[in-house]
Amino acid sequence: GQFIFKKMAVLARENGSGSLTYYWPKPGSDKPVPKLSHVKAYEPWGWIIGTGMYMDDVEKSIQATTKKFRKNVIIIACIILMISAYIVIQSGRGEIRGAMARDELERNEAKYRAIFNSTYQYVSLLDKNGKLLEVNERMLEFFNCKLDDLVGLYLWEIPWWAGLSDEQSKIERALAKGQDGEFQRVECTCVSPAEHNAHIDFTFRPLLDHKGKTALILVEGRDFSILKKAQEESLRLRLFMESIIDSIPSILIAVKEDLSIVMWNNRALEYVSESKEDEPESDLYTWMPKLKKLQDEISMIFTDKKPFTIRRFKLDLEDGYGFYDISGFPLATVAYNSLLLRIDDVTEQVR
């Protein structure tokens, strides 16, 4: 892990403010999840003020908004199709009715465009072959272009995927299944005219006619670049910390109060097994039964929250015996009560 609060204090002290990504359990849960926090120093009082959000809560909020928008778009698209058909049928029944119908169509089209352009998502409407019919303002802003520049192009031909053949193939495959009436979801990397890479989560929803055939395809793209960046940063930090832990020559084992093992380094695996791929048993004393001799000292860490050190502890081994310095340290976490065991082989020094 990382010294989260210490790092927040450093960010506020040195930069005045800053953001930090890390894993932190939600209230009532012991499973750490990605979290993004921002801290800011309030110098008059010497305070550090911080706030944060869980990335999966952001994901759920975006999905709820997207679901509501999709429903409205489909309903309004169906209304427009029915009104258009009605106008065609009634077009020969007089200029007055025609004018009234046109006014109604214009009002409904204005409502449709207001909803279509108000969403923060990238939304487009395609014909059944995958050619662009409509594009919302959010998508035009990303391209810095006009609607006429995109209408009539196949979706995989637009500048988003210029030079990205793998991404173009993903879009073509998704549209092919959309033509068969299948809902599709694809994650793609896109490039803006400013050469800014964006990670977009696309959904392809076929709109069927009265015969059950695909008439139109509604495409929605949700930009999750911030979440992607946070996940990548979190992974880099985790791998960095794991490399540090594995480079330490001591045996390191972290356990919860129920003695289930939550962290270990390669040195611990080497002590227990010849294979570094073997994961530890869920129980500390099952994985390393010789440590059961220290169960009183280990139990006291959970109750007294005080570290202990036993030097030159003798353990019987298969090829004789060895001496170890064993230390236990309480770990302060919100999720659960835990401790860290450090075991150093001092046999050669003793002998």
Coordinates of C-alpha atoms in Angstrom, one line a residue, residues 20-275:
L20 CA -4.4 11.3 -5.4
T21 CA -5.6 7.9 -6.6
Y22 CA -5.5 4.9 -4.3
Y23 CA -7.5 1.8 -3.1
W24 CA -9.8 2.3 -0.1
P25 CA -12.7 0.2 1.3
K26 CA -16.2 1.6 1.3
P27 CA -18.0 2.0 4.7
G28 CA -19.3 -1.5 5.7
S29 CA -17.0 -3.3 3.3
D30 CA -13.5 -4.7 3.7
K31 CA -12.8 -4.8 -0.1
P32 CA -10.6 -1.9 -1.3
V33 CA -11.9 -0.2 -4.4
P34 CA -10.4 2.6 -6.6
K35 CA -10.9 6.1 -5.1
L36 CA -9.9 9.6 -6.3
S37 CA -9.3 12.3 -3.7
H38 CA -8.4 16.0 -3.8
V39 CA -6.8 17.9 -1.0
K40 CA -6.2 21.7 -0.5
A41 CA -4.3 23.6 2.2
Y42 CA -6.1 26.3 4.1
E43 CA -3.1 28.4 5.2
P44 CA -4.9 30.9 7.6
W45 CA -5.8 28.0 10.0
G46 CA -3.1 25.5 9.0
W47 CA -5.7 23.0 7.9
I48 CA -5.8 20.5 5.1
I49 CA -9.2 20.0 3.5
G50 CA -9.9 17.0 1.4
T51 CA -12.7 15.3 -0.5
G52 CA -13.0 12.1 -2.6
M53 CA -15.1 9.9 -4.6
Y54 CA -15.2 6.2 -5.3
M55 CA -14.7 5.5 -9.0
D56 CA -17.4 2.7 -9.1
D57 CA -20.0 5.3 -7.7
V58 CA -19.1 7.5 -10.7
E59 CA -19.5 4.6 -13.0
K60 CA -22.9 3.8 -11.6
S61 CA -24.1 7.4 -11.9
I62 CA -23.0 7.6 -15.5
Q63 CA -24.7 4.4 -16.4
A64 CA -28.0 5.6 -14.7
T65 CA -27.9 8.8 -16.7
T66 CA -27.0 7.0 -19.9
K67 CA -29.9 4.5 -19.4
K68 CA -32.4 7.4 -18.9
F69 CA -31.1 9.2 -22.0
R70 CA -31.3 6.1 -24.2
K71 CA -34.9 5.5 -23.2
N72 CA -35.9 9.1 -24.1
V73 CA -34.0 9.0 -27.5
I74 CA -35.7 5.8 -28.5
I75 CA -39.2 7.0 -27.5
I76 CA -38.7 10.3 -29.4
A77 CA -37.2 8.6 -32.4
C78 CA -40.3 6.3 -32.6
I79 CA -42.6 9.3 -32.3
I80 CA -40.8 11.1 -35.1
L81 CA -41.0 7.9 -37.3
M82 CA -44.8 7.7 -36.6
I83 CA -45.4 11.4 -37.3
S84 CA -43.4 11.2 -40.5
A85 CA -45.5 8.2 -41.7
Y86 CA -48.7 10.0 -40.8
I87 CA -47.6 13.1 -42.7
V88 CA -47.0 11.0 -45.9
I89 CA -50.4 9.3 -45.6
Q90 CA -52.2 12.6 -45.0
S91 CA -50.2 14.8 -47.4
G92 CA -53.0 14.7 -50.0
R93 CA -55.8 15.9 -47.7
G94 CA -55.3 19.6 -48.0
E95 CA -52.8 22.3 -47.5
I96 CA -54.1 23.3 -44.1
R97 CA -53.6 19.8 -42.6
G98 CA -50.2 19.6 -44.3
A99 CA -49.1 22.9 -42.7
M100 CA -50.4 21.8 -39.3
A101 CA -48.6 18.5 -39.6
R102 CA -45.4 20.3 -40.6
D103 CA -45.6 22.6 -37.7
E104 CA -46.1 19.6 -35.3
L105 CA -43.2 17.8 -36.9
E106 CA -41.0 20.8 -36.5
R107 CA -41.9 21.1 -32.8
N108 CA -41.2 17.5 -32.2
E109 CA -38.0 17.6 -34.1
A110 CA -36.9 20.6 -32.0
K111 CA -37.7 18.6 -28.8
Y112 CA -35.8 15.6 -30.2
R113 CA -32.7 17.8 -31.0
A114 CA -32.9 19.4 -27.6
I115 CA -32.6 16.0 -25.9
F116 CA -30.2 14.7 -28.5
N117 CA -27.8 17.6 -28.0
S118 CA -28.2 18.0 -24.2
T119 CA -26.4 14.8 -23.2
Y120 CA -22.7 14.8 -22.3
Q121 CA -22.3 11.5 -24.2
Y122 CA -21.2 11.1 -27.9
V123 CA -24.4 10.1 -29.7
S124 CA -25.1 9.4 -33.3
L125 CA -27.8 7.8 -35.4
L126 CA -26.9 5.5 -38.3
D127 CA -28.9 3.9 -41.0
K128 CA -28.9 0.1 -41.1
N129 CA -25.7 -0.1 -43.1
G130 CA -23.7 2.0 -40.6
K131 CA -23.8 5.4 -42.4
L132 CA -24.1 8.5 -40.2
L133 CA -27.5 10.3 -40.4
E134 CA -27.3 12.4 -37.2
V135 CA -24.6 13.4 -34.8
N136 CA -25.0 15.4 -31.6
E137 CA -23.2 18.6 -30.7
R138 CA -20.9 16.9 -28.2
M139 CA -19.5 14.7 -31.0
L140 CA -19.1 17.6 -33.3
E141 CA -17.2 19.5 -30.6
F142 CA -14.8 16.6 -30.2
F143 CA -14.0 16.6 -34.0
N144 CA -14.2 20.4 -34.3
C145 CA -16.2 20.0 -37.5
K146 CA -19.7 20.5 -38.9
L147 CA -22.5 18.0 -39.3
D148 CA -22.2 18.0 -43.1
D149 CA -18.5 16.8 -42.7
L150 CA -19.7 13.5 -41.1
V151 CA -23.2 12.7 -42.5
G152 CA -23.0 10.0 -45.1
L153 CA -19.7 8.5 -43.8
Y154 CA -19.6 5.0 -42.4
L155 CA -19.0 5.2 -38.7
W156 CA -15.6 3.5 -39.0
E157 CA -14.5 6.1 -41.6
I158 CA -14.8 9.1 -39.3
P159 CA -11.5 10.8 -38.2
W160 CA -11.8 9.3 -34.7
W161 CA -10.1 6.2 -35.9
A162 CA -7.7 7.6 -38.5
G163 CA -4.8 5.2 -38.7
L164 CA -6.2 2.9 -36.1
S165 CA -7.1 -0.2 -38.1
D166 CA -7.7 -2.4 -35.1
E167 CA -10.3 0.1 -33.7
Q168 CA -12.0 0.4 -37.1
S169 CA -12.3 -3.4 -37.2
K170 CA -14.0 -3.4 -33.8
I171 CA -16.6 -0.9 -35.0
E172 CA -17.2 -2.8 -38.2
R173 CA -17.8 -6.1 -36.3
A174 CA -20.1 -4.4 -33.8
L175 CA -22.2 -2.8 -36.6
A176 CA -22.4 -6.1 -38.5
K177 CA -24.0 -7.7 -35.4
G178 CA -26.2 -4.6 -34.9
Q179 CA -27.6 -5.1 -38.4
D180 CA -28.7 -8.5 -37.2
G181 CA -30.6 -7.0 -34.3
E182 CA -27.9 -7.7 -31.6
F183 CA -27.0 -5.2 -28.9
Q184 CA -23.3 -4.6 -28.8
R185 CA -20.8 -2.9 -26.4
V186 CA -17.2 -2.1 -27.4
E187 CA -14.4 -0.1 -25.8
C188 CA -12.2 1.8 -28.2
T189 CA -9.4 4.3 -28.3
C190 CA -10.1 7.5 -30.3
V191 CA -8.0 10.4 -31.5
S192 CA -9.2 14.0 -31.7
P193 CA -7.8 16.5 -34.2
A194 CA -5.6 17.8 -31.4
E195 CA -4.1 14.3 -31.2
H196 CA -5.7 13.7 -27.8
N197 CA -6.3 10.1 -27.1
A198 CA -9.7 9.3 -25.5
H199 CA -11.0 6.0 -24.2
I200 CA -14.7 5.6 -25.2
D201 CA -17.2 2.9 -24.2
F202 CA -19.6 2.5 -27.2
T203 CA -23.0 0.9 -27.2
F204 CA -24.8 -0.1 -30.4
R205 CA -28.5 -0.4 -30.1
P206 CA -30.6 -1.5 -33.2
L207 CA -34.0 0.2 -33.6
L208 CA -36.4 -2.2 -35.3
D209 CA -39.2 -1.5 -37.8
H210 CA -42.7 -3.0 -37.6
K211 CA -41.3 -6.2 -39.3
G212 CA -38.7 -6.7 -36.6
K213 CA -35.8 -5.8 -38.9
T214 CA -33.1 -3.2 -38.1
A215 CA -34.1 0.2 -39.5
L216 CA -31.7 2.4 -37.6
I217 CA -28.8 2.0 -35.2
L218 CA -28.4 4.2 -32.2
V219 CA -24.7 4.6 -31.1
E220 CA -23.8 6.1 -27.7
G221 CA -20.2 6.7 -26.6
R222 CA -19.2 7.4 -23.0
D223 CA -15.7 8.9 -22.3
F224 CA -14.1 7.0 -19.4
S225 CA -10.6 8.4 -20.0
I226 CA -10.3 9.8 -16.4
L227 CA -11.4 6.4 -14.9
K228 CA -9.0 4.6 -17.3
K229 CA -6.1 6.9 -16.3
A230 CA -6.9 6.4 -12.6
Q231 CA -7.0 2.6 -13.0
E232 CA -3.7 2.6 -14.8
E233 CA -2.1 4.9 -12.2
S234 CA -3.4 2.7 -9.4
L235 CA -2.0 -0.4 -11.2
R236 CA 1.4 1.3 -11.6
L237 CA 1.5 2.2 -7.9
R238 CA 0.4 -1.3 -6.8
L239 CA 3.1 -2.9 -9.0
F240 CA 5.7 -0.5 -7.7
M241 CA 4.8 -1.2 -4.1
E242 CA 4.9 -5.0 -4.8
S243 CA 8.3 -4.7 -6.4
I244 CA 9.6 -2.9 -3.3
I245 CA 8.1 -5.5 -0.9
D246 CA 9.5 -8.4 -3.0
S247 CA 13.0 -6.8 -3.0
I248 CA 13.2 -6.9 0.8
P249 CA 15.2 -9.9 2.0
S250 CA 13.0 -10.4 5.0
I251 CA 9.9 -12.6 5.1
L252 CA 6.9 -10.3 5.2
I253 CA 3.3 -11.5 5.9
A254 CA 0.2 -9.4 6.7
V255 CA -2.7 -11.1 8.4
K256 CA -6.2 -10.0 9.6
E257 CA -7.5 -10.7 13.1
D258 CA -9.0 -14.0 12.0
L259 CA -5.4 -14.9 10.9
S260 CA -6.3 -15.0 7.2
I261 CA -3.4 -13.9 5.1
V262 CA -3.9 -10.7 3.0
M263 CA -0.3 -10.0 1.8
W264 CA 3.0 -11.8 1.4
N265 CA 6.3 -11.3 -0.5
N266 CA 8.3 -13.7 -2.6
R267 CA 10.7 -14.4 0.3
A268 CA 7.8 -15.8 2.3
L269 CA 6.9 -18.1 -0.6
E270 CA 10.5 -19.3 -0.9
Y271 CA 10.5 -20.2 2.8
V272 CA 7.4 -22.2 2.5
S273 CA 7.6 -23.7 -0.9
E274 CA 10.0 -24.3 -3.8
S275 CA 7.5 -22.9 -6.2

